[in-house]
Tab-separated table of C-alpha atoms and ligand atoms in Angstrom:
chain	number	residue	atom	x	y	z
Z	17	UNK	CA	-9.253	-82.428	19.981
Z	18	UNK	CA	-8.247	-82.521	23.691
Z	19	UNK	CA	-7.352	-85.873	24.858
Z	20	UNK	CA	-9.207	-87.227	27.811
Z	21	UNK	CA	-7.580	-88.496	31.055
Z	22	UNK	CA	-7.252	-92.079	31.156
Z	23	UNK	CA	-8.533	-93.646	34.249
Z	24	UNK	CA	-8.705	-97.104	35.735
Z	25	UNK	CA	-10.309	-98.708	38.703
Z	26	UNK	CA	-8.207	-100.231	41.560
Z	27	UNK	CA	-9.404	-102.494	44.529
Z	28	UNK	CA	-8.652	-100.764	47.596
Z	29	UNK	CA	-8.161	-104.128	49.393
Z	30	UNK	CA	-5.793	-106.034	46.879
Z	31	UNK	CA	-4.849	-103.428	44.191
Z	32	UNK	CA	-6.454	-105.283	41.500
Z	33	UNK	CA	-6.783	-103.093	38.432
Z	34	UNK	CA	-9.871	-103.065	36.201
Z	35	UNK	CA	-10.936	-100.860	33.313
Z	36	UNK	CA	-14.550	-100.545	34.548
Z	37	UNK	CA	-16.126	-100.296	38.305
Z	38	UNK	CA	-17.131	-103.555	39.764
Z	39	UNK	CA	-19.054	-104.342	42.690
Z	40	UNK	CA	-17.249	-107.355	43.866
Z	41	UNK	CA	-13.375	-107.671	43.307
Z	42	UNK	CA	-12.556	-110.819	41.094
Z	43	UNK	CA	-9.324	-111.034	42.798
Z	44	UNK	CA	-9.919	-110.883	46.659
Z	45	UNK	CA	-13.696	-111.199	46.534
Z	46	UNK	CA	-14.261	-108.096	48.595
Z	47	UNK	CA	-17.465	-105.913	48.053
Z	48	UNK	CA	-17.413	-102.186	47.117
Z	49	UNK	CA	-13.680	-101.730	46.949
Z	50	UNK	CA	-13.118	-100.199	43.615
Z	51	UNK	CA	-12.237	-96.580	43.239
Z	52	UNK	CA	-11.329	-94.590	40.055
Z	53	UNK	CA	-7.778	-93.215	39.569
Z	54	UNK	CA	-6.141	-91.300	36.797
Z	55	UNK	CA	-3.506	-93.423	35.177
Z	56	UNK	CA	-2.487	-91.073	32.274
Z	57	UNK	CA	-2.882	-87.174	32.454
Z	58	UNK	CA	-4.221	-85.641	29.065
Z	59	UNK	CA	-0.941	-83.740	28.506
Z	60	UNK	CA	1.038	-87.046	28.503
Z	61	UNK	CA	2.574	-87.398	25.094
Z	62	UNK	CA	2.747	-90.623	23.177
Z	63	UNK	CA	5.978	-91.462	24.648
Z	64	UNK	CA	6.984	-94.276	22.407
Z	65	UNK	CA	6.301	-92.335	19.177
Z	66	UNK	CA	7.615	-88.845	20.272
Z	67	UNK	CA	10.968	-89.680	21.852
Z	68	UNK	CA	14.163	-89.556	19.825
Z	69	UNK	CA	16.998	-91.944	20.331
Z	70	UNK	CA	19.189	-90.788	23.275
Z	71	UNK	CA	22.640	-89.959	21.822
Z	72	UNK	CA	24.303	-89.054	24.918
Z	73	UNK	CA	24.400	-90.617	28.369
Z	74	UNK	CA	21.361	-92.349	29.813
Z	75	UNK	CA	22.027	-95.606	27.808
Z	76	UNK	CA	21.640	-99.105	29.403
Z	77	UNK	CA	24.773	-100.415	30.788
Z	78	UNK	CA	26.074	-103.764	29.914
Z	79	UNK	CA	25.747	-106.097	33.032
Z	80	UNK	CA	29.736	-106.627	32.944
Z	81	UNK	CA	30.272	-102.912	33.104
Z	82	UNK	CA	28.425	-102.450	36.257
Z	83	UNK	CA	30.772	-102.195	39.340
Z	84	UNK	CA	29.617	-104.627	42.045
Z	85	UNK	CA	30.323	-102.717	45.109
Z	86	UNK	CA	28.422	-103.850	48.307
Z	87	UNK	CA	25.598	-101.680	49.558
Z	88	UNK	CA	26.902	-99.300	52.284
Z	89	UNK	CA	24.589	-99.685	54.970
Z	90	UNK	CA	24.145	-97.134	57.949
Z	91	UNK	CA	24.319	-99.256	61.054
Z	92	UNK	CA	22.094	-97.958	63.929
Z	93	UNK	CA	22.779	-98.348	67.504
Z	94	UNK	CA	19.562	-100.552	67.521
Z	95	UNK	CA	21.055	-104.075	66.796
Z	96	UNK	CA	17.350	-105.549	66.617
Z	97	UNK	CA	16.654	-102.812	63.932
Z	98	UNK	CA	19.664	-103.500	62.015
Z	99	UNK	CA	18.996	-107.240	62.174
Z	100	UNK	CA	15.556	-106.999	60.750
Z	101	UNK	CA	16.797	-104.588	57.898
Z	102	UNK	CA	19.276	-106.947	56.961
Z	103	UNK	CA	22.344	-105.322	58.462
Z	104	UNK	CA	21.321	-101.506	58.686
Z	105	UNK	CA	19.723	-98.781	56.732
Z	106	UNK	CA	20.327	-98.745	53.139
Z	107	UNK	CA	20.729	-95.207	51.718
Z	108	UNK	CA	17.966	-94.143	49.360
Z	109	UNK	CA	15.707	-96.880	50.676
Z	110	UNK	CA	11.851	-96.365	51.509
Z	111	UNK	CA	10.818	-98.408	54.489
Z	112	UNK	CA	7.413	-98.902	55.799
Z	113	UNK	CA	6.944	-99.492	59.477
Z	114	UNK	CA	3.372	-100.872	60.038
Z	115	UNK	CA	1.589	-101.668	63.164
Z	116	UNK	CA	-1.599	-101.180	65.045
Z	117	UNK	CA	-2.225	-97.892	66.839
Z	118	UNK	CA	-0.565	-97.812	70.207
Z	119	UNK	CA	1.904	-100.571	69.630
Z	120	UNK	CA	4.896	-98.182	69.885
Z	121	UNK	CA	5.928	-97.370	66.205
Z	122	UNK	CA	6.430	-93.597	67.204
Z	123	UNK	CA	8.452	-94.558	70.090
Z	124	UNK	CA	10.664	-96.930	68.029
Z	125	UNK	CA	11.277	-94.231	65.383
Z	126	UNK	CA	11.698	-91.408	67.525
Z	127	UNK	CA	14.382	-93.483	69.559
Z	128	UNK	CA	16.060	-94.469	66.256
Z	129	UNK	CA	16.152	-90.758	65.273
Z	130	UNK	CA	17.626	-89.701	68.853
Z	131	UNK	CA	20.160	-92.432	68.934
Z	132	UNK	CA	21.523	-91.892	65.180
Z	133	UNK	CA	23.550	-88.918	66.373
Z	134	UNK	CA	25.936	-89.031	63.356
Z	135	UNK	CA	23.186	-88.149	60.976
Z	136	UNK	CA	20.944	-85.187	60.560
Z	137	UNK	CA	17.470	-86.571	61.041
Z	138	UNK	CA	14.104	-84.977	60.218
Z	139	UNK	CA	11.106	-86.185	62.198
Z	140	UNK	CA	7.929	-85.336	60.518
Z	141	UNK	CA	4.886	-85.894	62.755
Z	142	UNK	CA	1.262	-85.138	61.738
Z	143	UNK	CA	-0.148	-87.044	64.588
Z	144	UNK	CA	1.468	-85.112	67.532
Z	145	UNK	CA	2.720	-81.600	68.491
Z	146	UNK	CA	6.215	-80.447	68.925
Z	147	UNK	CA	5.518	-80.320	72.518
Z	148	UNK	CA	4.048	-83.824	72.780
Z	149	UNK	CA	7.215	-85.103	70.775
Z	150	UNK	CA	9.597	-83.202	73.093
Z	151	UNK	CA	7.793	-84.719	76.210
Z	152	UNK	CA	8.163	-88.129	74.545
Z	153	UNK	CA	11.848	-87.516	73.885
Z	154	UNK	CA	12.466	-86.544	77.385
Z	155	UNK	CA	10.746	-89.811	78.556
Z	156	UNK	CA	13.159	-91.671	76.305
Z	157	UNK	CA	16.008	-89.479	78.091
Z	158	UNK	CA	17.466	-88.760	74.769
Z	159	UNK	CA	19.183	-85.673	73.471
Z	160	UNK	CA	20.337	-85.009	70.007
Z	161	UNK	CA	21.095	-81.578	68.585
Z	162	UNK	CA	21.110	-83.179	65.086
Z	163	UNK	CA	17.524	-84.233	65.187
Z	164	UNK	CA	14.814	-81.933	63.857
Z	165	UNK	CA	11.159	-82.042	64.239
Z	166	UNK	CA	8.346	-80.780	61.917
Z	167	UNK	CA	4.673	-81.015	61.933
Z	168	UNK	CA	4.101	-80.072	58.415
Z	169	UNK	CA	1.705	-82.329	56.711
Z	170	UNK	CA	1.422	-80.729	53.188
Z	171	UNK	CA	3.739	-82.730	51.281
Z	172	UNK	CA	4.902	-79.795	48.925
Z	173	UNK	CA	5.785	-77.597	51.969
Z	174	UNK	CA	7.410	-80.486	53.505
Z	175	UNK	CA	9.860	-80.917	50.615
Z	176	UNK	CA	10.454	-77.078	50.835
Z	177	UNK	CA	11.636	-77.600	54.463
Z	178	UNK	CA	13.682	-80.744	53.634
Z	179	UNK	CA	15.423	-78.731	50.696
Z	180	UNK	CA	16.399	-76.115	53.351
Z	181	UNK	CA	17.424	-78.391	56.032
Z	182	UNK	CA	19.151	-81.208	53.937
Z	183	UNK	CA	18.391	-84.212	56.179
Z	184	UNK	CA	20.305	-87.390	55.922
Z	185	UNK	CA	17.311	-89.424	57.187
Z	186	UNK	CA	13.456	-88.708	57.085
Z	187	UNK	CA	10.888	-90.160	59.279
Z	188	UNK	CA	7.291	-89.757	58.437
Z	189	UNK	CA	4.700	-90.291	61.218
Z	190	UNK	CA	2.512	-91.237	59.628
Z	191	UNK	CA	1.885	-91.643	55.968
Z	192	UNK	CA	-1.987	-91.345	56.708
Z	193	UNK	CA	-1.531	-87.769	57.802
Z	194	UNK	CA	0.341	-86.573	54.692
Z	195	UNK	CA	-1.630	-84.495	51.929
Z	196	UNK	CA	-0.560	-83.694	48.402
Z	197	UNK	CA	-2.559	-80.967	46.635
Z	198	UNK	CA	-2.289	-82.963	43.283
Z	199	UNK	CA	-4.959	-85.234	44.660
Z	200	UNK	CA	-8.222	-83.898	45.791
Z	201	UNK	CA	-9.266	-86.335	48.512
Z	202	UNK	CA	-8.770	-86.257	52.104
Z	203	UNK	CA	-5.640	-87.279	54.016
Z	204	UNK	CA	-5.425	-90.975	54.627
Z	205	UNK	CA	-7.504	-91.772	51.524
Z	206	UNK	CA	-5.896	-94.434	49.111
Z	207	UNK	CA	-5.165	-91.799	46.387
Z	208	UNK	CA	-3.411	-89.491	49.014
Z	209	UNK	CA	-1.349	-92.513	50.447
Z	210	UNK	CA	-0.344	-93.571	47.075
Z	211	UNK	CA	0.502	-90.175	45.813
Z	212	UNK	CA	2.440	-89.094	48.776
Z	213	UNK	CA	4.332	-92.434	49.271
Z	214	UNK	CA	5.189	-92.093	45.348
Z	215	UNK	CA	6.701	-88.632	45.985
Z	216	UNK	CA	8.552	-89.814	48.956
Z	217	UNK	CA	9.838	-92.832	46.830
Z	218	UNK	CA	11.158	-90.384	44.033
Z	219	UNK	CA	12.706	-88.119	46.857
Z	220	UNK	CA	14.592	-91.122	48.410
Z	221	UNK	CA	15.806	-92.608	45.389
Z	222	UNK	CA	17.007	-89.128	43.738
Z	223	UNK	CA	18.404	-87.780	47.040
Z	224	UNK	CA	19.710	-91.145	48.356
Z	225	UNK	CA	18.253	-90.118	51.680
Z	226	UNK	CA	16.623	-93.369	53.454
Z	227	UNK	CA	13.031	-92.442	54.268
Z	228	UNK	CA	10.932	-94.208	56.926
Z	229	UNK	CA	7.244	-94.072	56.847
Z	230	UNK	CA	4.972	-95.214	59.605
Z	231	UNK	CA	1.843	-96.752	58.585
Z	232	UNK	CA	-1.223	-97.642	60.790
Z	233	UNK	CA	-2.814	-101.168	60.390
Z	234	UNK	CA	-6.561	-101.046	60.147
Z	235	UNK	CA	-8.650	-103.624	61.710
Z	236	UNK	CA	-8.314	-106.078	59.113
Z	237	UNK	CA	-4.730	-106.099	59.598
Z	238	UNK	CA	-3.685	-104.447	56.414
Z	239	UNK	CA	-1.348	-101.457	56.369
Z	240	UNK	CA	-4.065	-98.891	55.281
Z	241	UNK	CA	-3.698	-98.047	51.803
Z	242	UNK	CA	-2.892	-101.596	51.735
Z	243	UNK	CA	-1.175	-103.752	49.336
Z	244	UNK	CA	-0.539	-100.856	46.952
Z	245	UNK	CA	1.685	-99.303	49.572
Z	246	UNK	CA	3.508	-102.610	50.346
Z	247	UNK	CA	4.469	-102.946	46.684
Z	248	UNK	CA	5.815	-99.310	46.374
Z	249	UNK	CA	8.233	-99.554	49.209
Z	250	UNK	CA	11.676	-101.492	49.513
Z	251	UNK	CA	11.052	-102.866	52.859
Z	252	UNK	CA	8.158	-103.546	54.954
Z	253	UNK	CA	8.450	-103.964	58.780
Z	254	UNK	CA	5.765	-104.798	61.030
Z	255	UNK	CA	5.759	-103.913	64.666
Z	256	UNK	CA	3.491	-106.310	66.590
Z	257	UNK	CA	2.872	-107.589	70.202
Z	258	UNK	CA	0.077	-107.878	72.684
Z	259	UNK	CA	-0.597	-104.657	74.531
Z	260	UNK	CA	-1.071	-106.504	77.486
Z	261	UNK	CA	2.682	-107.684	77.391
Z	262	UNK	CA	5.675	-105.864	77.466
Z	263	UNK	CA	7.622	-107.428	74.600
Z	264	UNK	CA	7.252	-106.358	70.937
Z	265	UNK	CA	8.398	-107.972	67.868
Z	266	UNK	CA	9.620	-106.278	64.680
Z	267	UNK	CA	8.969	-108.483	61.823
Z	268	UNK	CA	10.397	-108.225	58.154
Z	269	UNK	CA	7.666	-108.722	55.785
Z	270	UNK	CA	9.408	-107.560	52.701
Z	271	UNK	CA	12.896	-106.700	52.096
Z	272	UNK	CA	14.642	-105.861	48.614
Z	273	UNK	CA	17.934	-105.800	50.318
Z	274	UNK	CA	17.959	-108.727	52.625
Z	275	UNK	CA	16.181	-111.750	54.108
Z	276	UNK	CA	12.387	-111.674	55.403
Z	277	UNK	CA	13.030	-114.253	58.159
Z	278	UNK	CA	14.504	-111.927	60.425
Z	279	UNK	CA	13.000	-110.496	63.721
Z	280	UNK	CA	13.838	-107.969	66.138
Z	281	UNK	CA	12.646	-108.127	69.810
Z	282	UNK	CA	11.983	-105.229	72.220
Z	283	UNK	CA	10.600	-104.635	75.729
Z	284	UNK	CA	8.402	-101.719	76.149
Z	285	UNK	CA	9.536	-100.051	79.496
Z	286	UNK	CA	8.625	-96.863	81.170
Z	287	UNK	CA	11.561	-95.239	79.464
Z	288	UNK	CA	11.131	-96.494	75.872
Z	289	UNK	CA	11.959	-99.545	73.972
Z	290	UNK	CA	14.819	-101.833	75.286
Z	291	UNK	CA	16.516	-104.317	72.992
Z	292	UNK	CA	15.959	-107.973	74.112
Z	293	UNK	CA	19.020	-109.797	72.982
Z	294	UNK	CA	17.918	-113.111	74.813
Z	295	UNK	CA	14.355	-113.603	74.221
Z	296	UNK	CA	14.207	-116.878	75.901
Z	297	UNK	CA	14.888	-115.530	79.385
Z	298	UNK	CA	11.719	-113.241	78.824
Z	299	UNK	CA	9.441	-116.152	77.702
Z	300	UNK	CA	10.116	-118.706	80.349
Z	301	UNK	CA	8.709	-118.044	83.762
Z	302	UNK	CA	10.909	-118.868	86.713
Z	303	UNK	CA	9.632	-121.878	88.542
Z	304	UNK	CA	10.600	-123.175	91.902
Z	305	UNK	CA	8.980	-126.520	91.378
Z	306	UNK	CA	7.321	-128.385	88.500
Z	307	UNK	CA	3.832	-127.768	87.549
Z	308	UNK	CA	1.569	-130.052	85.389
Z	309	UNK	CA	0.385	-128.849	82.139
Z	310	UNK	CA	3.603	-126.977	81.418
Z	311	UNK	CA	6.158	-127.806	78.785
Z	312	UNK	CA	9.174	-126.025	77.176
Z	313	UNK	CA	9.642	-125.847	73.417
Z	314	UNK	CA	12.858	-124.924	71.600
Z	315	UNK	CA	11.196	-122.996	68.587
Z	316	UNK	CA	12.655	-120.726	65.976
Z	317	UNK	CA	11.221	-117.240	65.296
Z	318	UNK	CA	12.519	-116.387	61.834
Z	319	UNK	CA	16.273	-117.230	62.087
Z	320	UNK	CA	16.229	-116.961	65.959
Z	321	UNK	CA	16.140	-119.764	68.385
Z	322	UNK	CA	13.954	-119.222	71.321
Z	323	UNK	CA	12.584	-121.301	74.254
Z	324	UNK	CA	9.138	-120.532	75.160
Z	325	UNK	CA	6.539	-122.092	77.571
Z	326	UNK	CA	3.378	-123.923	76.505
Z	327	UNK	CA	0.881	-124.243	79.147
Z	328	UNK	CA	-2.303	-126.639	78.997
Z	329	UNK	CA	-5.314	-127.086	81.131
Z	330	UNK	CA	-7.390	-130.109	80.569
Z	331	UNK	CA	-10.423	-130.379	82.953
Z	332	UNK	CA	-13.805	-132.226	82.816
Z	333	UNK	CA	-16.280	-130.407	80.819
Z	334	UNK	CA	-19.119	-129.283	83.174
Z	335	UNK	CA	-21.141	-127.051	80.925
Z	336	UNK	CA	-22.157	-129.628	78.408
Z	337	UNK	CA	-20.223	-128.909	75.026
Z	338	UNK	CA	-16.325	-129.380	75.719
Z	339	UNK	CA	-14.591	-126.117	75.071
Z	340	UNK	CA	-11.331	-125.906	73.023
Z	341	UNK	CA	-9.375	-122.631	73.089
Z	342	UNK	CA	-5.896	-122.188	71.786
Z	343	UNK	CA	-3.959	-118.731	72.374
Z	344	UNK	CA	-1.104	-118.139	70.212
Z	345	UNK	CA	-1.438	-121.505	68.370
Z	346	UNK	CA	-3.641	-122.702	65.577
Z	347	UNK	CA	-6.715	-124.146	66.978
Z	348	UNK	CA	-7.047	-126.915	64.300
Z	349	UNK	CA	-3.598	-127.880	64.697
Z	350	UNK	CA	-4.421	-128.541	68.576
Z	351	UNK	CA	-7.526	-130.558	67.439
Z	352	UNK	CA	-5.182	-132.513	65.342
Z	353	UNK	CA	-2.740	-133.335	68.180
Z	354	UNK	CA	-5.670	-134.221	70.487
Z	355	UNK	CA	-7.042	-136.646	67.896
Z	356	UNK	CA	-3.525	-138.210	67.439
Z	357	UNK	CA	-3.240	-138.666	71.234
Z	358	UNK	CA	-6.720	-139.982	71.567
Z	359	UNK	CA	-6.429	-142.371	68.754
Z	360	UNK	CA	-2.787	-143.595	69.124
Z	361	UNK	CA	-2.392	-143.215	72.773
Z	362	UNK	CA	-5.981	-143.909	74.211
Z	363	UNK	CA	-6.134	-140.567	76.007
Z	364	UNK	CA	-9.721	-139.603	76.382
Z	365	UNK	CA	-10.103	-135.907	75.644
Z	366	UNK	CA	-13.502	-136.144	74.277
Z	367	UNK	CA	-15.440	-134.943	77.365
Z	368	UNK	CA	-12.742	-132.524	78.463
Z	369	UNK	CA	-12.422	-128.743	78.142
Z	370	UNK	CA	-9.008	-128.059	76.634
Z	371	UNK	CA	-7.205	-124.679	77.010
Z	372	UNK	CA	-3.810	-123.895	75.534
Z	373	UNK	CA	-1.765	-121.004	75.905
Z	374	UNK	CA	1.723	-119.907	74.686
Z	375	UNK	CA	3.221	-117.871	77.530
Z	376	UNK	CA	4.107	-114.085	76.826
Z	377	UNK	CA	1.362	-113.583	74.168
Z	378	UNK	CA	3.360	-114.883	71.491
Z	379	UNK	CA	2.014	-116.429	68.220
Z	380	UNK	CA	3.937	-119.549	67.123
Z	381	UNK	CA	3.682	-121.153	63.651
Z	382	UNK	CA	6.758	-123.295	64.046
Z	383	UNK	CA	5.663	-126.924	63.631
Z	384	UNK	CA	8.488	-128.167	65.957
Z	385	UNK	CA	6.445	-127.023	68.921
Z	386	UNK	CA	3.910	-129.876	68.513
Z	387	UNK	CA	5.887	-132.227	70.705
Z	388	UNK	CA	5.838	-129.715	73.604
Z	389	UNK	CA	2.099	-129.130	72.982
Z	390	UNK	CA	1.265	-132.813	72.920
Z	391	UNK	CA	3.497	-133.092	76.174
Z	392	UNK	CA	1.706	-130.090	77.877
Z	393	UNK	CA	-1.709	-131.667	77.185
Z	394	UNK	CA	-0.691	-135.213	78.405
Z	395	UNK	CA	0.956	-133.560	81.441
Z	396	UNK	CA	-2.189	-131.829	82.471
Z	397	UNK	CA	-4.639	-134.763	81.478
Z	398	UNK	CA	-2.452	-137.150	83.686
Z	399	UNK	CA	-1.589	-134.512	86.308
Z	400	UNK	CA	1.995	-135.564	86.067
Z	401	UNK	CA	4.459	-132.609	85.969
Z	402	UNK	CA	7.372	-132.637	83.597
Z	403	UNK	CA	10.931	-132.229	85.169
Z	404	UNK	CA	11.845	-128.522	85.153
Z	405	UNK	CA	15.002	-129.016	83.012
Z	406	UNK	CA	13.601	-130.587	79.897
Z	407	UNK	CA	12.398	-129.295	76.632
Z	408	UNK	CA	11.055	-130.346	73.271
Z	409	UNK	CA	11.518	-129.813	69.422
Z	410	UNK	CA	9.838	-132.091	67.045
Z	411	UNK	CA	6.768	-132.096	64.814
Z	412	UNK	CA	4.133	-134.609	65.352
Z	413	UNK	CA	2.660	-136.355	62.284
Z	414	UNK	CA	-0.749	-137.957	61.894
Z	415	UNK	CA	0.195	-141.426	63.030
Z	416	UNK	CA	2.153	-140.147	65.999
Z	417	UNK	CA	5.310	-140.203	64.438
Z	418	UNK	CA	7.951	-137.611	65.287
Z	419	UNK	CA	9.364	-135.715	62.485
Z	420	UNK	CA	12.535	-133.957	62.132
Z	421	UNK	CA	12.701	-130.145	62.175
Z	422	UNK	CA	14.865	-127.316	60.822
Z	423	UNK	CA	17.872	-126.012	62.373
Z	424	UNK	CA	17.992	-128.519	65.108
Z	425	UNK	CA	21.663	-127.447	66.113
Z	426	UNK	CA	20.559	-123.924	66.945
Z	427	UNK	CA	17.762	-125.137	68.927
Z	428	UNK	CA	19.899	-127.599	70.849
Z	429	UNK	CA	22.518	-125.041	71.404
Z	430	UNK	CA	19.977	-122.415	72.637
Z	431	UNK	CA	18.599	-125.046	75.197
Z	432	UNK	CA	22.075	-125.821	76.411
Z	433	UNK	CA	22.899	-122.081	76.641
Z	434	UNK	CA	19.725	-121.860	78.911
Z	435	UNK	CA	20.668	-124.537	81.367
Z	436	UNK	CA	18.396	-127.316	80.161
Z	437	UNK	CA	19.668	-130.889	80.897
Z	438	UNK	CA	17.679	-132.829	78.244
Z	439	UNK	CA	16.226	-132.076	74.826
Z	440	UNK	CA	13.773	-134.526	73.172
Z	441	UNK	CA	13.837	-134.481	69.387
Z	442	UNK	CA	13.027	-136.766	66.578
Z	443	UNK	CA	15.169	-139.608	65.570
Z	444	UNK	CA	15.289	-138.214	62.004
Z	445	UNK	CA	17.201	-135.227	63.229
Z	446	UNK	CA	19.774	-137.451	64.755
Z	447	UNK	CA	21.631	-138.285	61.377
Z	448	UNK	CA	23.302	-135.120	60.886
Z	449	UNK	CA	23.947	-134.650	64.470
Z	450	UNK	CA	27.200	-134.683	66.205
Z	451	UNK	CA	25.923	-135.524	69.750
Z	452	UNK	CA	29.248	-135.462	71.340
Z	453	UNK	CA	29.801	-131.783	70.744
Z	454	UNK	CA	26.800	-130.989	73.325
Z	455	UNK	CA	26.796	-131.307	77.024
Z	456	UNK	CA	22.985	-131.435	77.161
Z	457	UNK	CA	21.558	-134.757	76.695
Z	458	UNK	CA	19.832	-135.434	73.544
Z	459	UNK	CA	17.034	-138.027	73.440
Z	460	UNK	CA	15.593	-139.162	70.154
Z	461	UNK	CA	12.362	-140.987	69.624
Z	462	UNK	CA	10.503	-142.025	66.603
Z	463	UNK	CA	7.080	-142.084	67.921
Z	464	UNK	CA	4.792	-140.182	70.302
Z	465	UNK	CA	4.426	-143.561	72.156
Z	466	UNK	CA	8.040	-143.647	73.313
Z	467	UNK	CA	7.783	-140.289	74.788
Z	468	UNK	CA	4.658	-141.051	76.880
Z	469	UNK	CA	6.028	-144.233	77.976
Z	470	UNK	CA	9.078	-142.413	79.266
Z	471	UNK	CA	7.521	-139.343	80.745
Z	472	UNK	CA	3.950	-140.102	81.723
Z	473	UNK	CA	3.862	-143.913	82.507
Z	474	UNK	CA	2.747	-143.950	86.245
Z	475	UNK	CA	4.389	-146.070	88.818
R	9	TYD	P1	3.421	-95.190	70.463
R	9	TYD	O1	4.977	-95.207	70.024
R	9	TYD	O2	2.704	-93.822	70.534
R	9	TYD	O3	2.554	-96.128	69.543
R	9	TYD	P2	2.122	-95.943	67.964
R	9	TYD	O4	2.908	-94.718	67.479
R	9	TYD	O5	2.295	-97.161	67.331
R	9	TYD	O6	0.463	-95.464	67.947
R	9	TYD	O7	3.400	-95.948	71.884
R	9	TYD	C1	2.341	-95.908	72.509
R	9	TYD	C2	2.385	-96.727	73.791
R	9	TYD	O8	3.616	-97.009	74.456
R	9	TYD	C3	1.642	-95.976	74.895
R	9	TYD	O9	0.602	-96.642	75.354
R	9	TYD	C4	2.677	-95.599	75.857
R	9	TYD	C5	3.650	-96.504	75.746
R	9	TYD	N1	5.034	-96.143	76.140
R	9	TYD	C6	5.796	-96.685	77.048
R	9	TYD	O10	5.390	-97.620	77.633
R	9	TYD	N2	7.038	-96.212	77.465
R	9	TYD	C7	7.672	-95.148	76.750
R	9	TYD	O11	8.744	-94.899	76.784
R	9	TYD	C8	6.766	-94.433	75.731
R	9	TYD	C9	7.495	-93.439	75.057
R	9	TYD	C10	5.490	-95.037	75.463
R	10	MG	MG1	2.202	-93.038	66.801
């Protein structure tokens, strides 16, 4: 009797597995996301019963017998990429680089390929022709005799090329263009992406060659072929930024070999991506004289301190309902801060339009930015400009109390490095701080009230 293939249904959105088809995913509540996939082929044997004990080799090792040995990483010329990967490329690792179309993934990877002259690199592109890639490389002003370009999208043929060439690093641009003939569906379908990524994973592990795969993010913000792909790879890097601005952030979402709080920062220029080693300089606009509604926050992006500019505009609401807009900051959190200022400080925002903007198109989730937001709002509503050389780092609580924030030393050091004269922090951060160490003046307060008495009291 021929055994039947065993199948199961997987949610395309979250990867939830179910023995039968369902209209609505019980895990993520999305509709119509289940697809059927083979999980066991008919010729699979009853592995558990059929296998004989393994007499030679291939036996589990005692933990004590395993030599520790640090992972030997390949350092690239790109310090930002090394940082996000946790110190360089790990041999045999599979790295997914996700991002919206047009953000610069191909540029980032081609640049990496050109700059890694010590390795034989194979760059596989199903998105562009050899000529287009050559033109891009010329634009990046890069030459590398050790870099090979392929436009093969059939994965079995690609592996033939790989066997012939023997690359030491493989880049796939993008996973959505690859096809395997094991699977019937079209390129870019979940089944294809899963199959191809699985084959690349096996290749990477068995050959010890690191593989980077580029994956486009669809409009919902998932890397297409979504969670399944993220689970399969060792490392997920997300390339993001606002296309209207030049800077780009490479963020670690998952890393089996390092921390996930690292970020790399780049600037997209006419001749490729430039590493930004000092992001604060990019994010604070040069000003001759103080402007009202502007405050500087000493924030952290991952492990990196960064000074950024917060801009607020508070004006009488002329069109009936007051408007509230926040760009780069959580709108609900802004409403909370407005309520605190209103209730504890008596400032009337109720009939005012409030617009808030984080300069440079950055999105900030660090709570330490609260105090600068509150100050930018107060500066705008009272039309009193803050002095140019002050900055802030504290969280604001519901009763207007200033809370301590993480990594205060790093924030202070960064502010000092950039020439600020004064930083306002929470008094709760003072305990562990050696104030004598810094040249910058550190002012500590326990409540919002002290801040507005000091900075916005008129006369
Ligand atoms: P690209 O790497 O093609 O994006 P992705 O692979 O993520 O879809 O980059 C696309 C944008 O970058 C495109 O709008 C042109 C711009 N660009 C530069 O500004 N400078 C450059 O040197 C290059 C190569 C591209
Ligand atoms: Mg591309």
